[in-house]
Short mmCIF file of C-alpha atoms and ligand atoms in Angstrom, two decimals:
data_model
loop_
_atom_site.label_atom_id
_atom_site.label_comp_id
_atom_site.label_asym_id
_atom_site.label_seq_id
_atom_site.Cartn_x
_atom_site.Cartn_y
_atom_site.Cartn_z
CA MET A 170 -0.16 -0.14 -0.05
CA ALA A 171 1.09 3.40 -0.80
CA LYS A 172 1.40 5.81 2.14
CA PRO A 173 -1.29 8.68 1.96
CA LEU A 174 0.04 12.23 2.02
CA ILE A 175 -1.95 15.36 1.99
CA ALA A 176 0.14 18.35 0.78
CA GLY A 177 -0.32 22.33 0.39
CA ASN A 178 1.00 24.35 -2.08
CA TRP A 179 0.96 27.91 -0.91
CA LYS A 180 2.29 29.35 -3.78
CA MET A 181 3.61 32.75 -3.93
CA HIS A 182 0.99 34.05 -1.30
CA GLY A 183 1.29 35.49 2.09
CA SER A 184 3.66 37.36 4.70
CA ALA A 185 5.55 36.28 7.47
CA ALA A 186 2.80 36.97 9.72
CA SER A 187 0.08 34.98 7.87
CA ALA A 188 2.48 31.91 7.11
CA THR A 189 3.33 31.67 10.93
CA ALA A 190 -0.55 31.66 11.41
CA LEU A 191 -1.51 29.27 9.10
CA ALA A 192 1.12 26.82 10.25
CA SER A 193 0.42 27.42 13.94
CA HIS A 194 -3.21 26.43 13.55
CA LEU A 195 -2.14 23.53 11.46
CA ALA A 196 0.29 22.13 14.10
CA GLN A 197 -2.51 22.81 17.12
CA HIS A 198 -5.30 21.11 15.38
CA TRP A 199 -3.40 18.31 13.15
CA ASN A 200 -3.65 15.29 15.24
CA ALA A 201 -0.57 13.55 15.36
CA SER A 202 -1.55 10.08 15.29
CA ALA A 203 -3.34 10.48 12.22
CA THR A 204 -2.19 8.39 9.28
CA PRO A 205 -1.43 10.60 6.39
CA GLN A 206 1.72 12.74 6.80
CA MET A 207 0.76 16.30 6.28
CA VAL A 208 3.44 18.48 4.62
CA VAL A 209 3.31 22.60 3.92
CA PHE A 210 5.24 24.31 0.71
CA PRO A 211 5.43 28.14 1.96
CA PRO A 212 7.46 30.38 -0.15
CA PHE A 213 11.67 29.90 0.53
CA VAL A 214 11.49 33.21 2.48
CA HIS A 215 8.67 32.10 5.07
CA LEU A 216 10.43 28.47 5.14
CA ALA A 217 12.43 29.27 8.93
CA ASP A 218 9.34 31.08 10.31
CA VAL A 219 7.19 28.13 9.36
CA LYS A 220 9.53 25.66 10.61
CA ARG A 221 9.40 27.25 14.02
CA ALA A 222 5.46 27.28 14.02
CA LEU A 223 5.66 23.39 13.08
CA SER A 224 7.81 22.36 16.10
CA GLY A 225 6.36 19.68 18.31
CA SER A 226 4.16 18.87 15.03
CA ASP A 227 3.90 15.69 12.88
CA ILE A 228 3.77 18.07 10.07
CA ALA A 229 6.76 18.20 7.77
CA LEU A 230 7.97 21.06 5.80
CA GLY A 231 9.00 21.34 1.88
CA ALA A 232 10.03 23.99 -0.43
CA GLN A 233 8.33 24.68 -3.96
CA ASN A 234 11.44 24.48 -6.13
CA LEU A 235 14.98 24.01 -5.86
CA SER A 236 17.97 24.49 -7.94
CA GLN A 237 19.73 21.76 -9.98
CA TYR A 238 23.20 22.97 -9.13
CA ALA A 239 24.70 21.86 -5.92
CA ASN A 240 26.41 25.16 -5.38
CA GLY A 241 28.32 27.99 -7.50
CA ALA A 242 27.51 31.25 -9.22
CA TYR A 243 23.76 30.95 -9.65
CA THR A 244 22.54 34.00 -8.33
CA GLY A 245 19.30 34.02 -7.25
CA GLU A 246 18.93 30.02 -6.84
CA VAL A 247 18.45 27.64 -3.58
CA SER A 248 19.94 24.50 -3.48
CA ALA A 249 19.00 21.05 -2.13
CA GLN A 250 21.47 21.35 0.73
CA MET A 251 20.11 24.60 1.44
CA LEU A 252 16.61 23.57 1.99
CA ARG A 253 17.77 20.39 4.24
CA ASP A 254 19.76 23.16 6.26
CA LEU A 255 16.21 24.64 6.95
CA GLY A 256 14.90 21.66 7.86
CA CYS A 257 12.96 20.89 4.59
CA ASP A 258 12.22 17.17 4.01
CA TYR A 259 10.23 17.42 0.78
CA VAL A 260 10.69 19.67 -2.46
CA LEU A 261 8.28 20.15 -5.22
CA VAL A 262 10.11 19.45 -8.82
CA GLY A 263 8.35 20.36 -12.27
CA HIS A 264 5.13 22.08 -11.03
CA SER A 265 2.88 22.97 -13.88
CA GLU A 266 3.57 26.93 -13.26
CA ARG A 267 7.75 26.40 -13.01
CA ARG A 268 7.01 24.31 -16.26
CA ALA A 269 5.05 26.77 -18.16
CA VAL A 270 6.10 30.44 -16.84
CA PHE A 271 9.62 29.72 -16.22
CA ALA A 272 10.28 27.22 -19.22
CA GLU A 273 11.36 24.43 -17.06
CA SER A 274 11.85 21.37 -19.57
CA ASN A 275 11.54 17.80 -18.59
CA GLU A 276 15.19 17.56 -18.66
CA THR A 277 16.04 20.50 -15.91
CA VAL A 278 12.86 18.79 -14.17
CA ALA A 279 14.88 15.49 -14.18
CA GLU A 280 18.16 17.03 -13.07
CA LYS A 281 16.30 18.99 -9.86
CA PHE A 282 14.96 15.41 -9.31
CA VAL A 283 18.07 13.99 -8.92
CA ALA A 284 19.74 16.73 -6.83
CA ALA A 285 16.94 16.61 -4.49
CA GLN A 286 17.26 12.76 -3.92
CA GLY A 287 21.03 13.16 -3.44
CA CYS A 288 20.43 15.40 -0.58
CA GLY A 289 17.90 13.03 1.11
CA LEU A 290 14.80 15.58 0.30
CA MET A 291 11.57 13.49 -1.11
CA PRO A 292 10.85 14.82 -4.39
CA ILE A 293 7.18 15.24 -5.45
CA LEU A 294 7.49 15.01 -8.93
CA CYS A 295 4.20 16.87 -10.68
CA VAL A 296 3.18 16.01 -14.08
CA GLY A 297 0.01 17.12 -16.25
CA GLU A 298 -1.40 18.04 -19.47
CA THR A 299 -2.77 21.43 -20.72
CA LEU A 300 -6.39 21.58 -22.03
CA GLN A 301 -5.16 21.81 -25.44
CA GLN A 302 -3.24 18.14 -25.09
CA ARG A 303 -6.16 16.65 -23.22
CA GLN A 304 -8.31 18.06 -26.43
CA GLN A 305 -6.06 16.56 -28.74
CA GLN A 306 -6.21 13.29 -26.49
CA LYS A 307 -2.62 13.37 -25.70
CA THR A 308 -3.07 13.29 -21.89
CA LEU A 309 -1.72 9.76 -21.19
CA GLN A 310 1.34 10.48 -23.85
CA VAL A 311 2.24 13.69 -22.39
CA VAL A 312 2.34 12.68 -18.72
CA ALA A 313 4.15 9.39 -19.92
CA GLN A 314 7.09 11.40 -21.38
CA GLN A 315 7.31 13.70 -18.36
CA ILE A 316 7.85 10.95 -16.11
CA ALA A 317 9.96 9.04 -18.50
CA ALA A 318 12.27 11.78 -18.82
CA VAL A 319 12.92 11.30 -14.96
CA VAL A 320 13.42 7.66 -15.16
CA GLU A 321 15.88 8.11 -17.91
CA ARG A 322 17.89 10.41 -15.50
CA ALA A 323 17.21 8.82 -12.22
CA GLY A 324 16.17 5.55 -12.65
CA GLN A 325 12.98 3.75 -12.36
CA GLU A 326 13.81 2.68 -8.78
CA ASN A 327 14.37 6.25 -7.43
CA VAL A 328 11.21 7.59 -9.25
CA CYS A 329 9.28 4.86 -7.68
CA ARG A 330 10.43 5.86 -4.13
CA ALA A 331 9.58 9.33 -4.56
CA VAL A 332 5.99 10.81 -4.97
CA ILE A 333 4.33 11.76 -7.87
CA ALA A 334 1.34 14.57 -8.56
CA TYR A 335 -0.82 14.35 -11.41
CA GLU A 336 -2.18 17.90 -11.83
CA PRO A 337 -3.94 18.70 -14.91
CA VAL A 338 -3.10 22.09 -16.13
CA TRP A 339 -6.36 23.02 -17.15
CA ALA A 340 -7.72 22.31 -13.11
CA ILE A 341 -5.35 24.27 -11.40
CA GLY A 342 -6.95 27.48 -9.58
CA LYS A 343 -10.01 27.45 -11.97
CA GLY A 344 -12.42 25.79 -9.55
CA GLU A 345 -12.79 22.69 -12.02
CA THR A 346 -11.61 19.53 -10.96
CA ALA A 347 -11.05 16.46 -13.23
CA SER A 348 -13.68 14.16 -12.59
CA PRO A 349 -12.58 11.39 -10.07
CA GLU A 350 -12.42 8.81 -13.07
CA GLN A 351 -10.51 11.17 -15.27
CA ALA A 352 -7.63 11.49 -12.34
CA GLN A 353 -8.24 7.78 -11.74
CA GLN A 354 -7.68 6.92 -15.50
CA VAL A 355 -4.55 8.63 -15.44
CA HIS A 356 -3.37 7.76 -12.10
CA ARG A 357 -3.84 4.23 -13.25
CA ALA A 358 -1.78 4.77 -16.27
CA ILE A 359 1.09 5.93 -14.12
CA ARG A 360 0.94 3.36 -11.83
CA ALA A 361 1.35 0.80 -14.70
CA GLN A 362 4.02 2.73 -15.92
CA LEU A 363 6.03 2.37 -12.80
CA GLY A 364 5.81 -1.20 -13.03
CA ASP A 365 5.84 -3.41 -9.65
CA ALA A 366 8.09 -1.13 -7.48
CA GLY A 367 5.26 1.46 -8.48
CA LYS A 368 2.51 -0.31 -6.33
CA THR A 369 3.96 1.38 -3.37
CA THR A 370 4.54 5.06 -4.67
CA THR A 371 2.49 7.59 -3.24
CA LEU A 372 0.58 9.02 -5.98
CA LEU A 373 -1.50 12.68 -5.51
CA TYR A 374 -4.09 14.51 -7.33
CA GLY A 375 -4.02 18.35 -7.67
CA GLY A 376 -6.46 21.03 -9.30
CA SER A 377 -8.71 22.58 -7.27
CA VAL A 378 -9.06 20.00 -4.92
CA LYS A 379 -11.62 21.40 -1.70
CA ALA A 380 -13.28 19.64 1.36
CA GLU A 381 -16.51 19.07 -0.93
CA ASN A 382 -14.42 17.18 -3.86
CA ALA A 383 -11.80 15.55 -1.91
CA ALA A 384 -13.75 12.52 -0.92
CA ASP A 385 -14.86 11.51 -4.26
CA LEU A 386 -11.46 11.80 -5.44
CA PHE A 387 -9.77 10.34 -2.52
CA ILE A 388 -11.69 7.12 -2.80
CA GLN A 389 -10.14 6.42 -6.37
CA PRO A 390 -8.26 3.16 -5.92
CA ASP A 391 -4.69 4.86 -7.15
CA ILE A 392 -5.15 8.25 -5.64
CA ASP A 393 -3.35 8.41 -2.55
CA GLY A 394 -3.61 11.95 -1.55
CA GLY A 395 -3.77 15.74 -2.59
CA LEU A 396 -1.67 18.66 -3.46
CA VAL A 397 -3.64 21.35 -2.50
CA GLY A 398 -3.25 25.02 -3.75
CA GLY A 399 -5.47 27.47 -3.09
CA ALA A 400 -7.52 25.63 -0.73
CA SER A 401 -4.38 24.88 1.63
CA LEU A 402 -4.43 28.82 2.40
CA GLU A 403 -7.11 28.11 5.02
CA ALA A 404 -6.52 26.34 7.53
CA GLN A 405 -9.77 25.10 8.24
CA GLU A 406 -10.60 23.96 4.72
CA PHE A 407 -7.17 22.29 4.11
CA LEU A 408 -7.90 20.47 7.60
CA ASN A 409 -11.33 19.29 6.38
CA ILE A 410 -9.55 18.07 3.35
CA ALA A 411 -7.04 16.32 4.87
CA GLN A 412 -9.89 14.70 7.29
CA GLN A 413 -11.44 12.93 4.04
CA LEU A 414 -7.98 11.37 3.28
CA ILE A 415 -8.40 9.99 7.11
CA GLU A 416 -11.83 8.67 6.35
CA GLN A 417 -10.60 6.80 3.26
CA ASP A 418 -8.14 5.01 5.01
P1 LIG B 599 -5.12 24.51 -7.02
O1 LIG B 599 -5.65 23.87 -5.88
O2 LIG B 599 -5.43 26.04 -6.65
O3 LIG B 599 -6.03 24.37 -7.90
O4 LIG B 599 -3.66 24.36 -7.25
C1 LIG B 599 -3.09 23.11 -7.48
C2 LIG B 599 -1.63 23.16 -7.60
O5 LIG B 599 -0.93 23.74 -8.52
C3 LIG B 599 -1.16 22.90 -6.08
O6 LIG B 599 0.05 22.35 -6.59
#
């Protein structure tokens, strides 16, 4: 069985004060004995504050991005080791906003994946198709290529040890979710691509997950949790989504 996980991607939102308040609320209200692992992804500059606010809780910390390079003259970049030093256990790799807005290629994503694992960070590899690609019936092909590029560089076993998040680009931040059947179809294909070792790989769904649609998604056999954007900025809503995952267990 794959380990369930509920992840909150805060994107470029909030202030030091609001990030600390959100993390403190989660730390106070998240039951430490609950089975799903909870992890939050604040902006880089709030990682240290959030780490302090989470201390004593079971909630893990993650970063939204990392450099593919270990160190050197890379102005503005943040390395995997720097994130480890700040107490991060997870990192998002290849989020669609990084791919689309910052032109990250499959190859760059694969390099970042390797850099993350090399420092002991758990990568959450994000994959997903655009609306146009879905309309052209290329969804499974696009997702398979995004994963294959990482397999090629990191190896199948290492990809299977990571977390993979399927986030259809057309469902992100739009209030429009993939139907549970659409999501399950892609998750099943990812699981098949990963082979035997992928049976225990945690596969998340992301794209307008809310408390009201979470249960129908999480009940799908190949969906092991969620990567939540907008709804993770409201502590109670995020806790309610996490609760739906506990109830599927
Ligand atoms: P929304 O939940 O806001 O659609 O964002 C999803 C996402 O991109 C999480 O990484």
